[in-house]
Coordinates of C-alpha atoms in Angstrom, one line a residue:
M1 CA 88.5 27.8 160.3
T2 CA 87.1 29.5 163.2
D3 CA 91.3 29.7 164.3
T4 CA 92.3 31.9 161.1
L5 CA 89.4 34.6 161.8
I6 CA 91.0 38.2 161.4
P7 CA 89.8 40.4 163.6
R8 CA 89.7 37.9 166.0
P9 CA 86.2 37.9 167.5
R10 CA 85.6 38.1 171.6
E11 CA 83.7 35.1 172.2
T12 CA 83.7 31.8 169.9
S13 CA 82.8 28.2 170.8
P14 CA 82.0 25.2 168.6
G15 CA 78.5 24.9 167.5
D16 CA 76.1 21.7 167.1
G17 CA 76.5 19.1 164.4
P18 CA 78.8 18.6 161.4
G19 CA 78.0 22.0 160.0
L20 CA 76.1 23.7 156.7
P21 CA 77.1 22.7 153.3
L22 CA 76.0 24.9 150.8
T23 CA 74.6 23.9 147.6
P24 CA 72.8 25.1 144.7
R25 CA 69.4 24.1 147.1
T26 CA 70.8 26.5 149.5
R27 CA 67.8 29.5 149.9
V28 CA 68.8 33.0 151.7
H29 CA 66.5 34.9 154.0
A30 CA 66.9 38.5 155.2
D31 CA 64.2 40.5 157.2
P32 CA 64.0 43.9 155.7
A33 CA 66.7 46.4 157.5
S34 CA 69.1 43.1 156.4
A35 CA 68.3 43.0 153.2
G36 CA 71.4 45.3 151.9
V37 CA 73.4 42.7 153.3
L38 CA 71.5 40.2 151.9
T39 CA 72.5 42.2 148.5
W40 CA 76.0 42.4 149.0
L41 CA 76.1 38.7 150.5
R42 CA 74.9 37.3 147.5
R43 CA 76.5 39.0 145.0
E44 CA 80.0 38.3 146.7
L45 CA 79.3 35.1 147.6
G46 CA 77.6 34.0 144.6
A47 CA 80.1 35.0 142.0
A48 CA 82.7 33.2 144.1
T49 CA 81.3 29.8 144.6
G50 CA 78.4 29.7 141.5
L51 CA 75.9 29.0 143.5
P52 CA 72.6 31.1 142.9
L53 CA 71.9 31.9 147.0
E54 CA 67.7 32.2 146.2
R55 CA 66.2 33.6 148.1
G56 CA 63.6 31.3 150.0
G57 CA 60.8 31.8 153.1
E58 CA 61.2 31.6 156.5
A59 CA 61.0 28.5 157.3
G60 CA 63.2 26.6 154.3
A61 CA 66.1 29.6 154.7
E62 CA 69.0 28.1 155.2
L63 CA 71.0 31.4 155.7
R64 CA 69.0 33.9 157.4
L65 CA 70.2 37.4 158.6
S66 CA 67.9 39.9 160.6
V67 CA 68.7 43.3 163.1
D68 CA 67.7 42.4 166.7
P69 CA 68.3 45.4 168.6
G70 CA 67.3 43.8 171.6
A71 CA 69.2 41.0 171.6
G72 CA 72.1 42.0 173.8
L73 CA 74.4 43.0 171.4
A74 CA 76.5 46.0 171.2
P75 CA 76.4 48.8 168.6
E76 CA 77.9 47.2 165.4
G77 CA 77.6 43.6 167.1
Y78 CA 76.5 40.4 166.0
R79 CA 75.9 36.7 166.9
L80 CA 76.5 34.3 164.1
V81 CA 75.4 30.3 164.6
V82 CA 76.1 28.0 162.4
D83 CA 74.5 24.6 162.8
G84 CA 73.0 21.2 160.7
R85 CA 70.2 23.0 160.5
G86 CA 71.4 26.5 159.0
A87 CA 73.0 29.5 159.6
S88 CA 71.8 32.6 161.3
V89 CA 73.2 36.2 161.8
I90 CA 71.4 38.5 164.1
G91 CA 73.0 41.5 164.4
H92 CA 72.1 44.9 166.5
D93 CA 71.9 47.3 163.5
P94 CA 72.5 46.7 159.7
A95 CA 75.9 47.5 160.5
G96 CA 76.5 44.2 162.9
V97 CA 74.8 42.1 160.4
F98 CA 77.1 43.0 157.8
Y99 CA 80.1 42.3 160.0
G100 CA 78.4 38.9 160.7
A101 CA 77.9 38.0 156.9
Q102 CA 81.9 39.3 156.7
T103 CA 82.8 36.6 159.2
L104 CA 80.7 34.4 157.4
R105 CA 82.6 34.3 154.5
Q106 CA 86.0 34.0 156.2
L107 CA 84.7 31.1 157.5
L108 CA 84.9 29.4 154.0
P109 CA 87.8 28.3 152.1
P110 CA 89.9 31.4 150.7
D111 CA 88.5 31.1 147.0
A112 CA 85.4 32.6 148.2
Y113 CA 87.5 35.9 148.0
R114 CA 87.4 35.4 144.6
D115 CA 85.7 36.9 141.4
A116 CA 84.7 33.5 140.0
P117 CA 84.1 30.2 141.0
L118 CA 86.6 27.3 140.7
P119 CA 86.2 23.7 139.5
G120 CA 85.7 21.0 142.0
A121 CA 85.2 23.5 145.1
A122 CA 83.1 22.8 148.4
W123 CA 81.3 25.0 150.5
V124 CA 80.6 23.8 154.1
L125 CA 80.3 26.5 156.7
P126 CA 82.1 24.9 160.1
A127 CA 79.6 24.5 163.4
V128 CA 79.9 27.3 165.3
S129 CA 78.8 29.9 167.3
I130 CA 80.7 33.8 167.9
T131 CA 79.5 36.8 169.1
D132 CA 81.6 39.6 168.5
A133 CA 80.8 43.7 168.6
P134 CA 84.3 46.7 167.9
Q135 CA 86.4 48.2 170.4
F136 CA 86.4 51.3 168.4
R137 CA 83.7 53.7 166.9
W138 CA 86.2 55.2 164.5
R139 CA 88.4 52.4 162.7
G140 CA 90.1 54.4 159.6
A141 CA 92.4 54.4 156.6
M142 CA 93.7 57.4 155.1
L143 CA 94.3 57.2 151.5
D144 CA 96.2 60.2 149.7
I145 CA 95.0 60.6 146.2
A146 CA 96.8 63.7 146.1
R147 CA 100.1 63.1 145.6
H148 CA 99.6 59.9 143.2
F149 CA 96.1 60.1 142.0
Q150 CA 94.2 56.6 142.2
P151 CA 91.1 56.5 139.7
K152 CA 87.6 55.3 141.0
R153 CA 88.2 51.5 140.2
E154 CA 90.9 51.4 142.6
I155 CA 89.0 53.6 145.6
L156 CA 86.3 51.3 145.3
R157 CA 88.7 48.2 145.3
F158 CA 90.3 49.7 148.6
V159 CA 86.3 50.4 150.0
D160 CA 86.2 46.5 148.9
L161 CA 89.2 45.6 151.5
L162 CA 88.5 47.8 154.3
A163 CA 84.9 46.3 154.6
A164 CA 86.3 42.7 154.8
H165 CA 88.4 43.8 157.3
K166 CA 85.7 45.3 159.2
L167 CA 87.0 49.1 159.1
N168 CA 84.7 51.6 158.7
V169 CA 86.1 54.7 157.2
L170 CA 87.5 55.7 154.3
H171 CA 89.5 59.5 155.0
L172 CA 90.5 60.3 151.2
H173 CA 92.8 63.2 151.5
L174 CA 92.0 65.1 148.3
S175 CA 93.8 68.0 147.7
D176 CA 97.6 69.5 148.5
D177 CA 100.5 70.8 147.1
Q178 CA 100.7 68.5 144.2
G179 CA 97.4 68.2 143.0
W180 CA 93.8 68.7 143.5
R181 CA 91.4 65.8 143.2
V182 CA 87.8 67.0 143.0
Q183 CA 85.3 68.4 140.7
I184 CA 84.3 71.6 141.7
R185 CA 81.2 73.1 139.9
R186 CA 82.0 76.7 140.8
Y187 CA 85.6 76.5 140.2
P188 CA 86.5 74.6 137.1
R189 CA 90.4 75.6 137.1
L190 CA 90.4 73.4 140.1
T191 CA 90.6 70.4 137.9
E192 CA 91.1 72.0 134.6
A193 CA 94.7 73.5 135.9
A194 CA 95.4 72.5 139.7
S195 CA 94.3 68.3 139.3
W196 CA 97.9 67.9 137.0
R197 CA 101.5 68.8 137.4
T198 CA 104.5 68.4 134.7
G199 CA 106.6 65.5 136.3
S200 CA 107.2 63.9 139.8
Q201 CA 110.2 63.8 142.0
V202 CA 111.5 60.1 142.4
G203 CA 112.7 59.0 145.7
T204 CA 113.8 61.6 147.9
V205 CA 117.6 62.3 146.7
R206 CA 119.3 66.1 146.8
P207 CA 119.0 67.6 144.4
P208 CA 116.0 66.2 143.6
V209 CA 115.4 63.8 140.1
F210 CA 112.4 64.4 138.6
D211 CA 110.8 61.8 135.9
G212 CA 109.3 64.3 133.2
R213 CA 106.2 62.5 133.0
P214 CA 102.8 64.6 133.7
H215 CA 100.8 63.1 136.4
G216 CA 97.3 63.9 137.0
G217 CA 93.8 62.6 137.6
Y218 CA 91.0 64.1 139.7
L219 CA 86.9 62.2 140.4
T220 CA 84.1 64.0 139.1
Q221 CA 81.0 64.6 141.1
D222 CA 79.4 61.3 140.0
D223 CA 82.7 59.6 140.8
V224 CA 82.2 60.7 144.3
R225 CA 78.6 59.7 144.6
E226 CA 79.4 56.3 142.9
I227 CA 82.1 56.2 145.6
V228 CA 79.9 57.5 148.4
S229 CA 77.3 55.3 148.2
Y230 CA 79.3 52.1 147.3
A231 CA 80.7 52.6 150.6
A232 CA 77.7 53.0 152.3
E233 CA 76.7 50.0 151.2
R234 CA 79.6 48.1 152.9
H235 CA 79.1 50.2 156.0
V236 CA 82.4 52.7 155.2
T237 CA 81.9 56.2 155.7
V238 CA 83.9 58.8 153.4
V239 CA 85.1 61.6 154.9
P240 CA 86.9 64.0 152.8
E241 CA 90.3 66.2 153.0
I242 CA 90.2 69.6 151.6
D243 CA 93.7 70.7 153.4
V244 CA 94.4 74.1 154.4
P245 CA 95.8 76.6 154.7
G246 CA 99.8 74.8 153.6
H247 CA 99.9 72.1 151.2
S248 CA 97.6 74.2 149.1
Q249 CA 99.9 74.9 146.0
A250 CA 97.7 73.6 143.5
A251 CA 95.1 75.6 144.3
I252 CA 96.8 78.6 144.4
H253 CA 98.3 77.8 140.8
A254 CA 94.6 77.1 139.6
Y255 CA 93.5 80.5 141.6
P256 CA 96.7 82.8 142.2
E257 CA 94.6 85.4 144.1
L258 CA 94.4 82.5 146.5
G259 CA 97.7 83.2 147.8
E260 CA 100.7 85.8 148.6
A261 CA 103.0 85.0 146.0
G262 CA 101.1 85.4 142.8
R263 CA 101.0 82.4 140.3
I264 CA 103.1 79.3 141.6
P265 CA 103.5 76.3 139.6
V266 CA 101.9 72.9 140.9
G267 CA 104.3 71.2 143.0
T268 CA 106.4 68.1 141.7
Q269 CA 108.4 67.7 144.6
W270 CA 108.2 66.0 147.7
G271 CA 107.7 68.7 151.0
I272 CA 107.0 71.2 153.1
F273 CA 106.8 74.7 151.2
E274 CA 106.2 78.5 152.0
E275 CA 103.3 79.1 150.0
V276 CA 100.5 79.2 151.8
L277 CA 96.8 80.7 151.3
A278 CA 96.2 84.1 151.8
V279 CA 93.8 85.0 155.1
T280 CA 91.7 87.5 153.1
D281 CA 87.4 87.2 153.5
E282 CA 87.7 86.3 149.8
V283 CA 89.7 83.7 150.3
L284 CA 87.7 82.1 153.3
D285 CA 84.4 82.9 150.7
F286 CA 86.2 80.7 148.3
Y287 CA 86.6 77.6 150.5
R288 CA 83.7 78.2 152.3
N289 CA 82.3 77.4 148.9
V290 CA 84.2 74.5 148.1
I291 CA 82.9 73.2 151.5
D292 CA 79.5 73.8 150.6
E293 CA 79.9 71.7 147.2
L294 CA 81.7 69.1 149.0
L295 CA 78.9 68.6 151.8
E296 CA 76.3 67.8 149.2
L297 CA 78.6 65.1 147.5
F298 CA 79.8 63.5 151.5
P299 CA 76.8 63.0 154.1
S300 CA 79.3 62.8 156.6
P301 CA 79.1 64.3 159.7
Y302 CA 82.5 64.9 159.9
F303 CA 84.9 67.4 157.6
H304 CA 88.4 67.6 157.8
V305 CA 90.1 70.8 157.2
G306 CA 93.9 69.5 157.3
G307 CA 95.5 72.4 159.0
D308 CA 99.1 70.5 159.5
E309 CA 102.7 72.3 158.4
C310 CA 101.4 75.2 157.9
P311 CA 104.8 77.8 157.2
K312 CA 104.3 81.7 158.3
T313 CA 107.1 83.0 156.6
Q314 CA 105.2 84.7 153.7
W315 CA 102.7 85.9 156.4
K316 CA 105.3 87.8 158.4
G317 CA 106.0 89.6 154.9
S318 CA 102.5 89.8 154.1
A319 CA 100.7 93.3 154.8
S320 CA 96.9 91.5 154.6
A321 CA 97.8 89.1 157.0
Q322 CA 99.9 91.6 159.3
Q323 CA 96.6 93.3 159.3
R324 CA 93.8 90.8 159.6
I325 CA 96.3 89.8 163.0
R326 CA 95.7 93.5 164.4
E327 CA 91.9 93.6 163.4
E328 CA 91.4 90.3 165.4
G329 CA 94.2 91.0 168.6
L330 CA 95.7 88.0 168.0
A331 CA 99.1 87.4 169.2
D332 CA 101.3 86.3 165.9
E333 CA 101.0 84.0 162.7
H334 CA 100.1 81.2 165.2
E335 CA 97.0 82.3 166.5
L336 CA 96.4 83.7 162.9
Q337 CA 96.4 80.0 161.8
S338 CA 93.9 79.1 164.5
W339 CA 91.6 82.1 163.5
F340 CA 91.7 81.3 159.9
I341 CA 90.8 77.4 160.9
G342 CA 88.3 78.1 163.3
Q343 CA 86.4 80.3 160.6
L344 CA 86.1 77.2 158.8
D345 CA 84.8 75.2 161.7
R346 CA 81.8 77.7 162.7
H347 CA 80.6 77.2 158.7
L348 CA 80.5 73.3 159.3
V349 CA 79.0 74.0 162.9
A350 CA 76.6 76.1 161.0
R351 CA 75.8 73.4 158.9
G352 CA 75.2 70.7 160.9
R353 CA 78.9 68.8 160.3
R354 CA 82.0 68.5 162.8
M355 CA 85.5 69.6 161.7
I356 CA 88.2 67.3 161.8
G357 CA 91.8 68.8 161.8
W358 CA 95.4 67.3 162.3
D359 CA 96.9 68.6 165.1
E360 CA 97.8 71.7 165.0
I361 CA 94.7 72.5 164.9
L362 CA 95.3 72.6 168.8
E363 CA 98.2 75.5 168.1
G364 CA 98.1 79.3 169.3
W365 CA 94.8 80.2 170.8
L366 CA 92.5 78.0 169.8
W367 CA 94.1 75.0 171.5
A368 CA 92.4 74.1 174.7
G369 CA 88.8 75.5 173.2
E370 CA 88.6 78.0 176.3
E371 CA 87.1 81.6 176.0
D372 CA 89.6 84.4 175.2
T373 CA 89.6 86.9 177.4
R374 CA 90.6 89.4 173.9
A375 CA 87.6 88.4 172.3
P376 CA 84.5 90.4 171.9
E377 CA 82.1 90.7 174.4
G378 CA 80.0 87.3 173.8
E379 CA 81.8 85.7 171.4
R380 CA 83.8 82.8 171.9
R381 CA 87.2 82.1 170.1
G382 CA 88.3 78.6 170.8
L383 CA 87.5 75.1 168.7
S384 CA 83.8 74.3 168.8
P385 CA 83.4 72.0 171.3
G386 CA 82.7 69.2 168.4
A387 CA 85.9 70.1 166.8
T388 CA 87.7 66.5 166.6
V389 CA 91.5 66.4 166.5
L390 CA 93.6 63.7 164.9
S391 CA 96.5 63.2 166.3
W392 CA 99.9 62.1 164.0
R393 CA 103.1 64.2 165.8
G394 CA 102.9 61.3 168.5
E395 CA 100.2 61.2 170.9
E396 CA 100.8 64.7 172.7
G397 CA 98.3 66.1 171.0
G398 CA 95.8 63.4 171.6
V399 CA 96.2 63.3 175.0
A400 CA 95.7 67.2 174.9
A401 CA 92.7 67.3 173.3
A402 CA 91.2 64.8 175.0
R403 CA 92.1 66.8 178.4
A404 CA 90.1 69.7 176.8
G405 CA 86.9 67.6 176.2
H406 CA 87.9 67.2 172.1
D407 CA 87.0 64.3 170.5
V408 CA 89.8 62.3 169.1
I409 CA 91.2 60.2 166.5
M410 CA 94.6 58.3 167.2
A411 CA 96.9 58.0 164.4
P412 CA 100.8 58.4 165.4
T413 CA 103.3 58.0 162.8
A414 CA 105.4 55.5 164.7
T415 CA 102.6 53.4 164.8
S416 CA 100.6 54.2 162.3
Y417 CA 102.1 55.8 158.8
L418 CA 101.7 52.8 156.4
D419 CA 104.2 54.5 153.6
Y420 CA 107.0 53.7 156.3
R421 CA 109.5 51.4 155.8
Q422 CA 109.1 47.7 156.8
S423 CA 112.4 46.4 157.2
E424 CA 116.1 47.8 157.3
A425 CA 116.8 45.4 154.6
E426 CA 118.8 47.0 151.5
D427 CA 116.2 46.1 149.4
E428 CA 112.9 47.6 151.2
P429 CA 111.7 49.8 148.1
V430 CA 112.3 53.6 148.9
K431 CA 113.0 53.5 152.1
V432 CA 111.1 56.7 154.2
G433 CA 110.3 57.2 157.9
T434 CA 110.7 55.3 160.5
L435 CA 110.9 51.6 160.8
L436 CA 107.2 50.4 161.1
R437 CA 107.0 46.7 161.3
L438 CA 103.9 44.5 161.2
E439 CA 104.3 43.8 165.0
D440 CA 104.5 47.6 165.7
V441 CA 101.2 48.0 164.4
Y442 CA 99.6 45.0 165.9
L443 CA 101.2 46.0 169.5
S444 CA 100.7 49.3 169.7
D445 CA 97.6 50.7 172.1
P446 CA 95.0 53.6 170.2
V447 CA 94.3 54.9 173.5
P448 CA 97.4 56.8 174.8
A449 CA 98.4 55.9 178.3
G450 CA 97.7 58.0 181.4
L451 CA 94.6 59.6 180.6
G452 CA 91.6 59.2 183.1
E453 CA 88.7 57.0 182.2
Q454 CA 86.7 59.8 181.3
E455 CA 89.3 61.3 179.2
A456 CA 89.7 57.8 177.0
E457 CA 86.2 57.7 176.4
H458 CA 86.9 61.0 174.1
V459 CA 89.2 58.4 171.9
L460 CA 86.9 57.4 169.4
G461 CA 89.2 55.0 167.4
A462 CA 92.5 55.3 165.8
Q463 CA 93.3 55.1 162.1
V464 CA 96.3 54.7 159.5
N465 CA 97.4 56.9 157.1
T466 CA 98.7 56.3 153.8
W467 CA 101.0 59.0 151.7
T468 CA 101.5 58.0 148.4
E469 CA 104.8 60.7 147.3
H470 CA 106.6 57.1 146.6
I471 CA 103.3 55.0 145.8
D472 CA 103.0 55.3 142.1
T473 CA 100.8 52.6 141.0
P474 CA 98.2 49.9 142.9
R475 CA 100.6 47.1 143.0
R476 CA 102.5 49.6 145.1
L477 CA 100.1 50.5 147.5
D478 CA 98.9 46.9 147.9
Y479 CA 102.6 46.6 148.8
M480 CA 102.6 49.3 151.4
V481 CA 99.3 48.7 152.9
F482 CA 98.8 45.0 153.2
P483 CA 99.4 42.8 155.3
R484 CA 100.1 45.6 158.3
L485 CA 96.2 46.8 157.5
S486 CA 95.1 43.7 158.6
A487 CA 96.8 43.9 161.8
F488 CA 95.5 47.4 162.5
A489 CA 91.6 45.9 162.0
E490 CA 92.4 43.5 164.8
K491 CA 93.9 46.3 166.8
V492 CA 91.1 48.8 166.7
W493 CA 88.5 45.9 166.5
S494 CA 89.2 43.0 169.3
T495 CA 89.6 43.7 172.5
G496 CA 91.8 42.0 175.3
P497 CA 95.1 41.2 175.1
R498 CA 97.6 41.1 171.9
D499 CA 100.1 38.1 171.3
Y500 CA 102.1 38.6 167.7
A501 CA 102.7 35.2 168.2
E502 CA 99.5 34.0 168.4
F503 CA 98.2 36.1 165.7
E504 CA 100.9 35.4 162.8
P505 CA 99.6 31.7 162.3
R506 CA 96.7 33.5 161.9
L507 CA 97.7 36.4 159.5
R508 CA 98.9 33.5 157.4
A509 CA 96.3 31.8 156.8
H510 CA 94.8 34.9 156.3
L511 CA 97.4 35.7 153.5
R512 CA 95.3 33.2 151.3
R513 CA 92.5 35.4 151.3
L514 CA 94.6 38.3 149.9
D515 CA 95.9 36.0 147.4
A516 CA 92.2 34.9 146.6
A517 CA 91.5 38.7 146.3
G518 CA 94.6 39.7 143.9
V519 CA 96.1 41.7 146.8
E520 CA 99.5 42.0 146.1
Y521 CA 101.0 42.2 149.8
R522 CA 104.3 42.1 151.0
P523 CA 105.4 38.9 151.9
L524 CA 106.5 38.5 155.7
E525 CA 109.7 37.1 154.8
G526 CA 110.3 40.4 152.6
P527 CA 109.4 41.9 149.3
R528 CA 109.6 39.6 146.0
P529 CA 111.8 40.8 143.5
W530 CA 109.8 42.8 141.5
Q531 CA 108.1 44.5 144.8
T532 CA 112.0 46.6 144.9
R533 CA 112.8 49.6 143.9
P534 CA 116.7 49.4 143.1
G535 CA 118.3 52.8 142.6
V536 CA 115.3 54.8 144.5
V537 CA 116.8 56.5 147.0
G538 CA 114.7 56.9 150.4
R539 CA 115.6 58.9 153.7
D540 CA 115.2 58.6 157.3

């Protein structure tokens, strides 16, 4: 079974003895630091195997979990040893123990990923010794629940699948033109009015075609608390995103005073639109209040403010925007956007958090984080040192940010957008974006070429992004995300050269785990008939 592991471990060798059968008499033990992992392991393996996996004393324990920072392991690293006497997982930290337990589960037959036992199953851990640790600190996936809402139960399931692949960040895109998806107590109309729309564009045909079916939904604050707690138990950090100052049509619908054009509807069409936030003190205070409520819900050190795809047309004709440009000594509307983002950056820094933004936050006079000679004496008008750039328009933004001393997360569209088409075949559903094959995801390098050694240290890691304009059900989400997410998981975890010919057989074995878990992935040979969408037109 060790030749089917995904992600591939750094060091694997055969253990001593015939392996370890798991039986109703198998006992488990964990030190206090590993108690949460033990709870997870008993719940998951107990459900799949039907075994009680009762806690036992140290002497009789056959599955042992422990944290040992002095064991010579890297952060999040683990050592898993299985022999005739038992199985032992030692982690540098609780996360390392958890990832060792995930590997232990992979060593069992694929039915270990079911929610109830099948008759006649035998559960034997092969004798093995594995030492492993991740390559990158940030191993993330962005899920857009603004365009098409995913309810809490589906987000929890998505967290489980991220954790099974040793990914550790869930980036939730919570607001956009087409919907606002999280409860804000201070501003109830964000969910009363902005969390649903009258219909949705179908495909990308012009003129647009709409389904005429209302779509909506949002997460209550208690839903968010549950998701965050559930994810934390699986060592997944949930990072919220509220997109400003563009992509804000839904918020402006709820509170027209936020925008430049009065009352507008929640968006029903996909694309980039002229409606943007005003840059008044009142709008900034509104979003500071929103951020403060969300910081209570999301303990992540990072908060994502969007900053992408912001048209400037309305600002050019806005008296208040032009006044702000003059008052702040800005050159143009591009610097105005940078100024706006900078205000939220400072707000987050004052609360001990770090801002993330799409790579447009590099534009204008903030791009290099340098002192601006036009700023009042003693005032620094660049991005704060802790501001982090999520590079999506290729690698250029990430390279510029790293060279300016900012941390970077790489997610270029060409290798990271899982809503992009997976083949050029005519039966591929809703073909949008450039071609992004499974092997393209697997073989790409998260660290841009040309960065020096010190600059490359600013690359925290990488993530894949799943935008949901054309992903309207959990089944379609499965199809677009898997198995490309499995390839991405190995890319950001494992070190050394990558060979797709070596990876594919392991992936085919891994697909049996996804089958057992009920994931409706895209087969390597192409879509099943019910996964196609005939008549729905996409675009390049």
